[in-house]
CSV table of C-alpha atoms in Angstrom, one decimal:
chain,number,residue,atom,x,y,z
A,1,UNK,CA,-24.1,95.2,23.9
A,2,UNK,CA,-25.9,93.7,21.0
A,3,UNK,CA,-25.7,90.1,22.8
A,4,UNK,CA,-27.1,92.0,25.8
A,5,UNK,CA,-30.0,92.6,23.7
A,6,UNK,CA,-30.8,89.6,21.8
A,7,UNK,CA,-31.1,87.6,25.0
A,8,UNK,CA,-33.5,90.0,26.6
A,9,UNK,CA,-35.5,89.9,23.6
A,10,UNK,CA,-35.6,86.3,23.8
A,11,UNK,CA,-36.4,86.0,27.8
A,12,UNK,CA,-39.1,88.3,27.2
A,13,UNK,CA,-40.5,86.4,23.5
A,14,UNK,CA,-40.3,83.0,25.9
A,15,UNK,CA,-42.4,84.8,28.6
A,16,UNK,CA,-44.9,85.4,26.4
A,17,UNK,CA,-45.4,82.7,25.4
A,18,UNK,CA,-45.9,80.9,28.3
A,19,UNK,CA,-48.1,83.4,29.8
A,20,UNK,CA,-50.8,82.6,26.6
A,21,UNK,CA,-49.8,79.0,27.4
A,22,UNK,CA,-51.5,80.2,30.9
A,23,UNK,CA,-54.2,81.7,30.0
A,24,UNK,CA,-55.5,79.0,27.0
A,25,UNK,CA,-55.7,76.4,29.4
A,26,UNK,CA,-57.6,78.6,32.2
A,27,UNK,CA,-60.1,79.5,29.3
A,28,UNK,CA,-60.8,76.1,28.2
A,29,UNK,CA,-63.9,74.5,29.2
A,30,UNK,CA,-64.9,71.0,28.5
A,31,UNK,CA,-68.1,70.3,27.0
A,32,UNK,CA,-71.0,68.8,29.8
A,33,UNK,CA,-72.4,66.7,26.9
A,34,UNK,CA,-69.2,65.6,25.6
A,35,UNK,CA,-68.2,64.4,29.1
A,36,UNK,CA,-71.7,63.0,29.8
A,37,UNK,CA,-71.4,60.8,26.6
A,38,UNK,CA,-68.0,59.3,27.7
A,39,UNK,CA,-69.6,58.6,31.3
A,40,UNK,CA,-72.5,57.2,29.0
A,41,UNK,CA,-70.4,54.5,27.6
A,42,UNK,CA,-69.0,53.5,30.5
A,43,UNK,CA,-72.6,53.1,32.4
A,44,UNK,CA,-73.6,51.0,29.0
A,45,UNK,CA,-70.1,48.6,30.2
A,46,UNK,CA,-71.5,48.2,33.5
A,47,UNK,CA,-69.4,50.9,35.1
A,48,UNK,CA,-69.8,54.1,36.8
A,49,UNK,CA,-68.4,56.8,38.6
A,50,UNK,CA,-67.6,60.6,38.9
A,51,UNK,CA,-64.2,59.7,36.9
A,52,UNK,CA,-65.4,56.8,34.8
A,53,UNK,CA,-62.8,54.4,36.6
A,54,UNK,CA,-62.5,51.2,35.1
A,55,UNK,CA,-62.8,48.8,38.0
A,56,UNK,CA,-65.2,50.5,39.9
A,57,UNK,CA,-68.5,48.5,39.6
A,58,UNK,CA,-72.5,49.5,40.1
A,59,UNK,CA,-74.1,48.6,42.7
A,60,UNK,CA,-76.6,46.7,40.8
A,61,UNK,CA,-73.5,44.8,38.9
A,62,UNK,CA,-71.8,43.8,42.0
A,63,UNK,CA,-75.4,42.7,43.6
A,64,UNK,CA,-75.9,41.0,40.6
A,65,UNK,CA,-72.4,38.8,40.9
A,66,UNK,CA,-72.5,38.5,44.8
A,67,UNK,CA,-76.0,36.8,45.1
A,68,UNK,CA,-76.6,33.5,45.8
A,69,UNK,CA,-78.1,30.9,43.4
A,70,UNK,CA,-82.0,30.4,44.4
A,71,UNK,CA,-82.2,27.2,47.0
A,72,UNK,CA,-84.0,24.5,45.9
A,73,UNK,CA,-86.8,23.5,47.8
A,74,UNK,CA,-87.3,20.1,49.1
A,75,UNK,CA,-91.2,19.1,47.1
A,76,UNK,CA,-93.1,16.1,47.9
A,77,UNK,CA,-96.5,15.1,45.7
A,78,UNK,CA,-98.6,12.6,47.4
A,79,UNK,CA,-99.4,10.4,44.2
A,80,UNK,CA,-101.8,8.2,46.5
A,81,UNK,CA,-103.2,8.3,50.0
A,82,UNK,CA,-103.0,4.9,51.4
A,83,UNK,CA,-105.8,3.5,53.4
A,84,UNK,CA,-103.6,1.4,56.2
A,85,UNK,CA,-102.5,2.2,59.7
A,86,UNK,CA,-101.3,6.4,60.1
A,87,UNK,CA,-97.7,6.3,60.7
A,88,UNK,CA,-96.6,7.7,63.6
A,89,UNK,CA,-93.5,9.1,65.4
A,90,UNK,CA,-90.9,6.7,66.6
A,91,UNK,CA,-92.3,4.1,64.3
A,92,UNK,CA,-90.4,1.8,61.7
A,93,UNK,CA,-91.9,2.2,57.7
A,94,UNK,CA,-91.0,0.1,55.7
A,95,UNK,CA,-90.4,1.5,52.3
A,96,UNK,CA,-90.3,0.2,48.2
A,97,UNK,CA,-88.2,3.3,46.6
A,98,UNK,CA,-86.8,3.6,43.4
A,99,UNK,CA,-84.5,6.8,43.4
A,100,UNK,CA,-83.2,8.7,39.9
A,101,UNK,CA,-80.4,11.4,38.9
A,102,UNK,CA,-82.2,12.8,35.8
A,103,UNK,CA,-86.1,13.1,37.4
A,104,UNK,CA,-88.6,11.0,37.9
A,105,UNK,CA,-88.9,7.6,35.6
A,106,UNK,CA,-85.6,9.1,34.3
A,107,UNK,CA,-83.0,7.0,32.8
A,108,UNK,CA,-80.1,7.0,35.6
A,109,UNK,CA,-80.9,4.9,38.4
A,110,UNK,CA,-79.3,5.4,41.5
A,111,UNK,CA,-80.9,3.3,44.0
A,112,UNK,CA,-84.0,1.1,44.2
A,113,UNK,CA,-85.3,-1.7,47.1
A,114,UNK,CA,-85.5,-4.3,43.7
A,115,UNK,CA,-81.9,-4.2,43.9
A,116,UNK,CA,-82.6,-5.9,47.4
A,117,UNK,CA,-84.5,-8.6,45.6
A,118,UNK,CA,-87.3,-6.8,46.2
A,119,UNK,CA,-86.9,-6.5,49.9
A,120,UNK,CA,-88.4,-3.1,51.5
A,121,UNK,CA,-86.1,-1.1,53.2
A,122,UNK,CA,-86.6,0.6,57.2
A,123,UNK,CA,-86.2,4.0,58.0
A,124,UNK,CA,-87.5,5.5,60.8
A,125,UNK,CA,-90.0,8.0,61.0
A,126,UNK,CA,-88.5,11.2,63.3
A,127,UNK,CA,-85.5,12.3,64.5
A,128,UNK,CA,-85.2,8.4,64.7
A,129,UNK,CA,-83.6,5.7,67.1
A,130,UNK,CA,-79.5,7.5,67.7
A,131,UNK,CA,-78.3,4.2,69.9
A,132,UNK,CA,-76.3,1.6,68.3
A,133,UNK,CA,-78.5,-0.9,67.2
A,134,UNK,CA,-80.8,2.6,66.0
A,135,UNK,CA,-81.4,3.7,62.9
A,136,UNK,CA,-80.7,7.4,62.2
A,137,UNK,CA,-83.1,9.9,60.3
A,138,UNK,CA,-80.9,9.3,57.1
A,139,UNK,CA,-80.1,5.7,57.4
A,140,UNK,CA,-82.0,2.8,56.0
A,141,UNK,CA,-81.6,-1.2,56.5
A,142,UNK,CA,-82.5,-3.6,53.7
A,143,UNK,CA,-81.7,-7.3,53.6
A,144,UNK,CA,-82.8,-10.1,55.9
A,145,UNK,CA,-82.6,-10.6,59.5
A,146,UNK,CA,-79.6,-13.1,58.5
A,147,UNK,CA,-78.1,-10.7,56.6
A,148,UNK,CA,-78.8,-6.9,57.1
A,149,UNK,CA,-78.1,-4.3,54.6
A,150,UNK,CA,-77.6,-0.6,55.4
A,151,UNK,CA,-78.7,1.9,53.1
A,152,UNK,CA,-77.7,5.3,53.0
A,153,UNK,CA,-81.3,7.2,52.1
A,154,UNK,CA,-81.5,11.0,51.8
A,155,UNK,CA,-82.7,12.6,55.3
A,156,UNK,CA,-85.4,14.7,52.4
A,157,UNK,CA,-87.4,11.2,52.5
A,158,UNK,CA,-87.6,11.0,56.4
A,159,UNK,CA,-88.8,14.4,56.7
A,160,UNK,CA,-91.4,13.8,54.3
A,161,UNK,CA,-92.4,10.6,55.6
A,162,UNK,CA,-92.7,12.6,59.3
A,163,UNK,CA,-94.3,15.3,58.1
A,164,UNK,CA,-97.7,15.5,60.6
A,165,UNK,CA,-96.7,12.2,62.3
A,166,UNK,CA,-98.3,11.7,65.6
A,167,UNK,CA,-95.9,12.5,68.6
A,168,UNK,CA,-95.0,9.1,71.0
A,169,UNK,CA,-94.0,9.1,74.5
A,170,UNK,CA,-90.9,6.9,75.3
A,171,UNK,CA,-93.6,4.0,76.4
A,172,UNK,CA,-95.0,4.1,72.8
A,173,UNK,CA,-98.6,6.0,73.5
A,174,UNK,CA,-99.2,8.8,72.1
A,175,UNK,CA,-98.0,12.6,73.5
A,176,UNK,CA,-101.1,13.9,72.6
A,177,UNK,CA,-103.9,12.7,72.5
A,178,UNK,CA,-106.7,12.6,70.2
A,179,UNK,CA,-108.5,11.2,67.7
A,180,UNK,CA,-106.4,9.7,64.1
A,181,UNK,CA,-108.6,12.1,62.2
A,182,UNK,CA,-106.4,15.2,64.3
A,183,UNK,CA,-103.4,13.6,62.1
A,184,UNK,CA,-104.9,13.0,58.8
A,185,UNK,CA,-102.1,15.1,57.2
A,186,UNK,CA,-99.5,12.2,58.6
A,187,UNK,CA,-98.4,9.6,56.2
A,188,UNK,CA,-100.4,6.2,56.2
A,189,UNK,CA,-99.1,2.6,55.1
A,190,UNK,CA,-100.5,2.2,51.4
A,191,UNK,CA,-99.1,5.9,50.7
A,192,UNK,CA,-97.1,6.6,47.6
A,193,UNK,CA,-94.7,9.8,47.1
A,194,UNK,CA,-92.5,11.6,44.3
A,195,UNK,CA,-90.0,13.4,46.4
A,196,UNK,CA,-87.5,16.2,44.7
A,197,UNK,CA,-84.2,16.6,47.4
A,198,UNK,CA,-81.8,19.1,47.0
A,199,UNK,CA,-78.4,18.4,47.8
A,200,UNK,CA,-78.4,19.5,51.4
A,201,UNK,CA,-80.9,16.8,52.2
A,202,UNK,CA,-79.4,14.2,49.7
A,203,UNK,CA,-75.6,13.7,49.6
A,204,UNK,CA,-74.7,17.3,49.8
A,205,UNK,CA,-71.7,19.2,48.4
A,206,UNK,CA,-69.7,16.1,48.0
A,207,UNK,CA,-71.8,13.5,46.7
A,208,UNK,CA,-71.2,9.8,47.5
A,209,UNK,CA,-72.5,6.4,47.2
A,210,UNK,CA,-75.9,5.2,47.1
A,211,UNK,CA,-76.8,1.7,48.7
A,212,UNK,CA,-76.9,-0.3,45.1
A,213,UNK,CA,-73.6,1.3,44.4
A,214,UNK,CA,-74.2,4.2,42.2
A,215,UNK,CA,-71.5,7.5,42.2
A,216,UNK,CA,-74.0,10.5,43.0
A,217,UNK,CA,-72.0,13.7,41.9
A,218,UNK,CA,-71.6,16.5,44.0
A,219,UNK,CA,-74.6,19.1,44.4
A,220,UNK,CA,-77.0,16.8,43.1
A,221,UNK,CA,-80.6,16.7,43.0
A,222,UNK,CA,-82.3,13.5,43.4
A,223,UNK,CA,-86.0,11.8,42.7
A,224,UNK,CA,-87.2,9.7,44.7
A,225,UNK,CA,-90.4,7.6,44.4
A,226,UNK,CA,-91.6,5.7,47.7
A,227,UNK,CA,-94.4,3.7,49.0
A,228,UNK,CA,-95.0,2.9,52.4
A,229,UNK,CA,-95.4,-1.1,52.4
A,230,UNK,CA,-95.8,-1.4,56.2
A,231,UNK,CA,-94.6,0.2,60.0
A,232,UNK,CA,-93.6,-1.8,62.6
A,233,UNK,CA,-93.1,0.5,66.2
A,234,UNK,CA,-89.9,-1.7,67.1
A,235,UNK,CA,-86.6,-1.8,65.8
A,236,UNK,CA,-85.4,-5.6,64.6
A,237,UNK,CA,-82.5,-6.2,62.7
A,238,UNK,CA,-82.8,-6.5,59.0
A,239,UNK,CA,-86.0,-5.7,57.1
């Protein structure tokens, strides 16, 4: 009988104590500044969120990491308006350049026509001449007629060079006509450039070689300073 009652009294002490167990944790109440200064510190991290999860990023952070690096732009400064002949589409120029890694007059020299022994180099002016004796808009041919050299050139210097160019009909006249003051914007012979190209109109993502021989590096930006020596409207063989 006595053992009888010892274990009810227990059952009954154990029961009580759970039910205060119970009813402390239904009475307790978590400060709103306390769990506003915890959210606090994660904000300050760069994280957010109604539980504070680690791994959950703002929507400013995760803007922040997913955009883009800023393009840069192809820039041209005329550096002197020449007074010969207005260059027009379809025609040949014939161009002194002297191209750089590190900006203009820099140090690194990638390319120049004096490694040609001072021979100009051809590029066309437009979309440019796409049949096999052509020359295409990023394509340049140094050397003699004996001895042709082709030159890889940025497709940045042919757009500048045809920026404004008078259109040509297939026969050589012009598409439109008017007056050469209607295309004083166009290039002339005599003209001198600084040209900035961005890798997508240089040698792109992947680099390469440049016509002296000269490793461009992937993604690279390259200066280029030309001057229009002559234009010829046919295509010849060398320069």
């Amino acid at each position: 009988l006595k053992g009888d009652i010892d274990m009810t009294f227990k059952m009954k002490s154990a029961c009580v104590a759970l039910a205060c167990l119970i009813s402390s944790a239904r009475a307790y109440q978590p400060s709103p500044q306390a769990g506003l200064s915890r959210r606090r510190v994660f904000e300050g991290l760069g994280w957010t969120g109604a539980a504070a999860v680690v791994g959950a990023p703002t929507s400013a952070f995760a803007a922040a990491k997913a955009a883009p690096a800023a393009a840069v732009p192809l820039e041209a400064e005329l550096v002197k308006k020449g007074d010969g002949p207005l260059v027009k589409d379809g025609d040949y120029a014939f161009v002194d350049f002297t191209g750089w890694l590190d900006g203009f007059a820099g140090k690194e020299v990638i390319d120049s026509s004096n490694a040609n022994g001072g021979q100009a180099v051809k590029v066309p002016i437009g979309p440019g001449d796409t049949t096999p004796q052509g020359l295409l808009a990023n394509v340049g041919r140094g050397g003699t007629v004996a001895k042709p050299v082709i030159v890889p050139m940025p497709i940045g210097i042919n757009e500048v060079l045809s920026n404004g160019a008078a259109p040509r009909n297939p026969d050589g006249s012009l598409a439109i006509q008017g007056s050469t003051k209607d295309y004083q914007n166009a290039a002339h012979v005599g003209s001198r450039y600084r040209i900035k190209i961005p890798a997508d109109k240089a040698f792109g993502k992947a680099g390469g070689v440049s016509g002296s021989g000269a490793t461009i590096p992937p993604d690279a930006t390259l200066y280029y300073e030309v001057r229009i020596r002559a234009k010829t409207g046919k295509l010849s063989t060398g320069a």
